[in-house]
Amino acid sequence: MFYPVPANKALMERPMETQLFWDRIAPKYARKPVDDPDAYEEKLALAASLLRPSDRVLEIGCGTGTTALRLAPSVMHYTATDGARAMIGIADAKLGPGAPANVSFHHADAGDQIAGAPFDAVCAFSLLHLVEDLPDVLAAVNTQLKPGGLFLSKTVCTKAAAWPIRALIPTLTALRFAPPVTPLSEAELVRFLKDAGFTVERKIHLGTKRMSPIIVARKPA
Ligand SMILES: C[S@@+](CC[C@H](N)C(=O)[O-])C[C@H]1O[C@@H](n2cnc3c(N)ncnc32)[C@H](O)[C@@H]1O
């Protein structure tokens, strides 16, 4: 099943420098090994246990599509979007013989309305700390979920990092070694989710890093 995604307002309004950052690093990002393979496998297992075979899923900020291709066999259809055209180009190149046939990749901002909505579940892995307007993106996710739908996210909460790291982030961003990051604590992230109308069901920390909670949230039925 193919859901066409129209060019859309949020993507066009996105700061050009942010788009260029992700386009520039996409080939390097694709080659980078997963940081903590055990934690990554645990995250996939958790996601697969929460998704149902009948689900139509949207993943926002899908990067080069690795996670989408791993989770797609657990669901009916998996639509994966990213704001960087270069990331989507790499993801698209992974489709074809041997790849799950129920995945489609599209160039879209996390705040865009995606054709095919409402979805049964939305996933956002390593994304929410990177978006320019978190309430706007959460509102878009909420709108695109069915009542009772699952919102599964993993977010870097840099306020939990040691102060030298926190202090370094703006410099790395200014030098274009890192993208702009919204400093968040886990409690603030939970507050943003609740303010957007989600019920937070579980907070899970995988691996050794404590600053990237996986949050299982739901749009009330
Ligand atoms: C750290 S990477 C994570 C990629 C993937 N989710 C993963 O877990 O490997 C962040 C991704 O979010 C995308 N991104 C950042 N801001 C975005 C936005 N406002 N809308 C859509 N994608 C965005 C970037 O292009 C990049 O591919």
JSON list of N, CA and C and ligand atoms in Angstrom, two decimals, residues 14 22 29 43 59 61-63 67 82-84 87 108-110 125-127 130-132, ligand 1:
[
{"chain": "A", "resi": 14, "resn": "ARG", "atom": "N", "xyz": [11.08, 24.85, 7.62]},
{"chain": "A", "resi": 14, "resn": "ARG", "atom": "CA", "xyz": [12.17, 24.39, 8.47]},
{"chain": "A", "resi": 14, "resn": "ARG", "atom": "C", "xyz": [13.45, 25.17, 8.16]},
{"chain": "A", "resi": 22, "resn": "TRP", "atom": "N", "xyz": [21.72, 17.81, 8.42]},
{"chain": "A", "resi": 22, "resn": "TRP", "atom": "CA", "xyz": [21.39, 16.38, 8.30]},
{"chain": "A", "resi": 22, "resn": "TRP", "atom": "C", "xyz": [21.68, 15.85, 6.91]},
{"chain": "A", "resi": 29, "resn": "TYR", "atom": "N", "xyz": [26.38, 9.17, 8.78]},
{"chain": "A", "resi": 29, "resn": "TYR", "atom": "CA", "xyz": [25.41, 8.59, 9.73]},
{"chain": "A", "resi": 29, "resn": "TYR", "atom": "C", "xyz": [25.09, 7.14, 9.31]},
{"chain": "A", "resi": 43, "resn": "LYS", "atom": "N", "xyz": [15.48, -2.23, 22.35]},
{"chain": "A", "resi": 43, "resn": "LYS", "atom": "CA", "xyz": [14.50, -1.22, 21.91]},
{"chain": "A", "resi": 43, "resn": "LYS", "atom": "C", "xyz": [13.61, -1.80, 20.81]},
{"chain": "A", "resi": 59, "resn": "GLU", "atom": "N", "xyz": [6.60, 6.44, 11.32]},
{"chain": "A", "resi": 59, "resn": "GLU", "atom": "CA", "xyz": [7.82, 6.80, 12.06]},
{"chain": "A", "resi": 59, "resn": "GLU", "atom": "C", "xyz": [8.29, 8.16, 11.54]},
{"chain": "A", "resi": 61, "resn": "GLY", "atom": "N", "xyz": [11.26, 11.22, 11.59]},
{"chain": "A", "resi": 61, "resn": "GLY", "atom": "CA", "xyz": [12.72, 11.32, 11.82]},
{"chain": "A", "resi": 61, "resn": "GLY", "atom": "C", "xyz": [13.39, 9.96, 11.71]},
{"chain": "A", "resi": 62, "resn": "CYS", "atom": "N", "xyz": [13.07, 9.23, 10.63]},
{"chain": "A", "resi": 62, "resn": "CYS", "atom": "CA", "xyz": [13.50, 7.82, 10.52]},
{"chain": "A", "resi": 62, "resn": "CYS", "atom": "C", "xyz": [14.95, 7.67, 10.11]},
{"chain": "A", "resi": 63, "resn": "GLY", "atom": "N", "xyz": [15.64, 8.77, 9.79]},
{"chain": "A", "resi": 63, "resn": "GLY", "atom": "CA", "xyz": [17.04, 8.67, 9.38]},
{"chain": "A", "resi": 63, "resn": "GLY", "atom": "C", "xyz": [17.19, 7.82, 8.14]},
{"chain": "A", "resi": 67, "resn": "THR", "atom": "N", "xyz": [15.75, 1.21, 11.39]},
{"chain": "A", "resi": 67, "resn": "THR", "atom": "CA", "xyz": [14.74, 0.76, 12.36]},
{"chain": "A", "resi": 67, "resn": "THR", "atom": "C", "xyz": [13.43, 0.43, 11.65]},
{"chain": "A", "resi": 82, "resn": "ASP", "atom": "N", "xyz": [11.42, 11.52, 7.02]},
{"chain": "A", "resi": 82, "resn": "ASP", "atom": "CA", "xyz": [12.55, 12.25, 7.58]},
{"chain": "A", "resi": 82, "resn": "ASP", "atom": "C", "xyz": [12.64, 13.59, 6.86]},
{"chain": "A", "resi": 83, "resn": "GLY", "atom": "N", "xyz": [13.13, 14.59, 7.61]},
{"chain": "A", "resi": 83, "resn": "GLY", "atom": "CA", "xyz": [13.24, 15.94, 7.05]},
{"chain": "A", "resi": 83, "resn": "GLY", "atom": "C", "xyz": [14.46, 16.13, 6.17]},
{"chain": "A", "resi": 84, "resn": "ALA", "atom": "N", "xyz": [15.35, 15.16, 6.12]},
{"chain": "A", "resi": 84, "resn": "ALA", "atom": "CA", "xyz": [16.55, 15.30, 5.28]},
{"chain": "A", "resi": 84, "resn": "ALA", "atom": "C", "xyz": [16.41, 14.43, 4.04]},
{"chain": "A", "resi": 87, "resn": "MET", "atom": "N", "xyz": [18.90, 11.56, 3.83]},
{"chain": "A", "resi": 87, "resn": "MET", "atom": "CA", "xyz": [18.58, 10.39, 4.67]},
{"chain": "A", "resi": 87, "resn": "MET", "atom": "C", "xyz": [17.56, 9.51, 3.95]},
{"chain": "A", "resi": 108, "resn": "ALA", "atom": "N", "xyz": [9.65, 14.39, 4.67]},
{"chain": "A", "resi": 108, "resn": "ALA", "atom": "CA", "xyz": [8.64, 15.23, 5.32]},
{"chain": "A", "resi": 108, "resn": "ALA", "atom": "C", "xyz": [9.15, 15.67, 6.68]},
{"chain": "A", "resi": 109, "resn": "ASP", "atom": "N", "xyz": [8.70, 16.82, 7.12]},
{"chain": "A", "resi": 109, "resn": "ASP", "atom": "CA", "xyz": [9.03, 17.29, 8.46]},
{"chain": "A", "resi": 109, "resn": "ASP", "atom": "C", "xyz": [8.21, 16.52, 9.49]},
{"chain": "A", "resi": 110, "resn": "ALA", "atom": "N", "xyz": [8.75, 16.44, 10.70]},
{"chain": "A", "resi": 110, "resn": "ALA", "atom": "CA", "xyz": [8.05, 15.74, 11.79]},
{"chain": "A", "resi": 110, "resn": "ALA", "atom": "C", "xyz": [6.70, 16.38, 12.10]},
{"chain": "A", "resi": 125, "resn": "PHE", "atom": "N", "xyz": [12.29, 8.07, 17.17]},
{"chain": "A", "resi": 125, "resn": "PHE", "atom": "CA", "xyz": [13.50, 7.61, 17.86]},
{"chain": "A", "resi": 125, "resn": "PHE", "atom": "C", "xyz": [14.63, 8.62, 17.66]},
{"chain": "A", "resi": 126, "resn": "SER", "atom": "N", "xyz": [15.17, 9.10, 18.77]},
{"chain": "A", "resi": 126, "resn": "SER", "atom": "CA", "xyz": [16.27, 10.07, 18.75]},
{"chain": "A", "resi": 126, "resn": "SER", "atom": "C", "xyz": [15.90, 11.30, 17.92]},
{"chain": "A", "resi": 127, "resn": "LEU", "atom": "N", "xyz": [14.73, 11.83, 18.16]},
{"chain": "A", "resi": 127, "resn": "LEU", "atom": "CA", "xyz": [14.23, 12.94, 17.35]},
{"chain": "A", "resi": 127, "resn": "LEU", "atom": "C", "xyz": [13.73, 14.14, 18.15]},
{"chain": "A", "resi": 130, "resn": "LEU", "atom": "N", "xyz": [15.49, 17.28, 18.85]},
{"chain": "A", "resi": 130, "resn": "LEU", "atom": "CA", "xyz": [16.08, 17.95, 17.68]},
{"chain": "A", "resi": 130, "resn": "LEU", "atom": "C", "xyz": [15.10, 18.84, 16.94]},
{"chain": "A", "resi": 131, "resn": "VAL", "atom": "N", "xyz": [13.81, 18.71, 17.22]},
{"chain": "A", "resi": 131, "resn": "VAL", "atom": "CA", "xyz": [12.83, 19.48, 16.43]},
{"chain": "A", "resi": 131, "resn": "VAL", "atom": "C", "xyz": [12.78, 20.92, 16.92]},
{"chain": "A", "resi": 132, "resn": "GLU", "atom": "N", "xyz": [12.45, 21.81, 16.01]},
{"chain": "A", "resi": 132, "resn": "GLU", "atom": "CA", "xyz": [12.47, 23.24, 16.35]},
{"chain": "A", "resi": 132, "resn": "GLU", "atom": "C", "xyz": [11.34, 23.61, 17.29]},
{"chain": "B", "resi": 1, "resn": "LIG", "atom": "C1", "xyz": [19.74, 11.36, 15.41]},
{"chain": "B", "resi": 1, "resn": "LIG", "atom": "S1", "xyz": [18.98, 11.04, 13.86]},
{"chain": "B", "resi": 1, "resn": "LIG", "atom": "C2", "xyz": [17.95, 9.64, 14.32]},
{"chain": "B", "resi": 1, "resn": "LIG", "atom": "C3", "xyz": [17.57, 8.83, 13.12]},
{"chain": "B", "resi": 1, "resn": "LIG", "atom": "C4", "xyz": [16.79, 7.54, 13.47]},
{"chain": "B", "resi": 1, "resn": "LIG", "atom": "N1", "xyz": [15.51, 7.83, 14.05]},
{"chain": "B", "resi": 1, "resn": "LIG", "atom": "C5", "xyz": [17.60, 6.66, 14.38]},
{"chain": "B", "resi": 1, "resn": "LIG", "atom": "O1", "xyz": [17.16, 6.40, 15.49]},
{"chain": "B", "resi": 1, "resn": "LIG", "atom": "O2", "xyz": [18.70, 6.25, 13.96]},
{"chain": "B", "resi": 1, "resn": "LIG", "atom": "C6", "xyz": [17.79, 12.34, 13.76]},
{"chain": "B", "resi": 1, "resn": "LIG", "atom": "C7", "xyz": [17.03, 12.32, 12.46]},
{"chain": "B", "resi": 1, "resn": "LIG", "atom": "O3", "xyz": [15.97, 13.24, 12.60]},
{"chain": "B", "resi": 1, "resn": "LIG", "atom": "C8", "xyz": [15.84, 13.99, 11.41]},
{"chain": "B", "resi": 1, "resn": "LIG", "atom": "N2", "xyz": [15.20, 15.26, 11.78]},
{"chain": "B", "resi": 1, "resn": "LIG", "atom": "C9", "xyz": [15.70, 16.24, 12.58]},
{"chain": "B", "resi": 1, "resn": "LIG", "atom": "N3", "xyz": [14.80, 17.22, 12.72]},
{"chain": "B", "resi": 1, "resn": "LIG", "atom": "C10", "xyz": [13.70, 16.84, 12.00]},
{"chain": "B", "resi": 1, "resn": "LIG", "atom": "C11", "xyz": [12.43, 17.41, 11.75]},
{"chain": "B", "resi": 1, "resn": "LIG", "atom": "N4", "xyz": [12.08, 18.61, 12.27]},
{"chain": "B", "resi": 1, "resn": "LIG", "atom": "N5", "xyz": [11.57, 16.73, 10.97]},
{"chain": "B", "resi": 1, "resn": "LIG", "atom": "C12", "xyz": [11.90, 15.53, 10.42]},
{"chain": "B", "resi": 1, "resn": "LIG", "atom": "N6", "xyz": [13.09, 14.94, 10.62]},
{"chain": "B", "resi": 1, "resn": "LIG", "atom": "C13", "xyz": [13.97, 15.59, 11.40]},
{"chain": "B", "resi": 1, "resn": "LIG", "atom": "C14", "xyz": [17.24, 14.12, 10.87]},
{"chain": "B", "resi": 1, "resn": "LIG", "atom": "O4", "xyz": [17.24, 14.37, 9.49]},
{"chain": "B", "resi": 1, "resn": "LIG", "atom": "C15", "xyz": [17.83, 12.77, 11.24]},
{"chain": "B", "resi": 1, "resn": "LIG", "atom": "O5", "xyz": [17.65, 11.84, 10.22]}
]
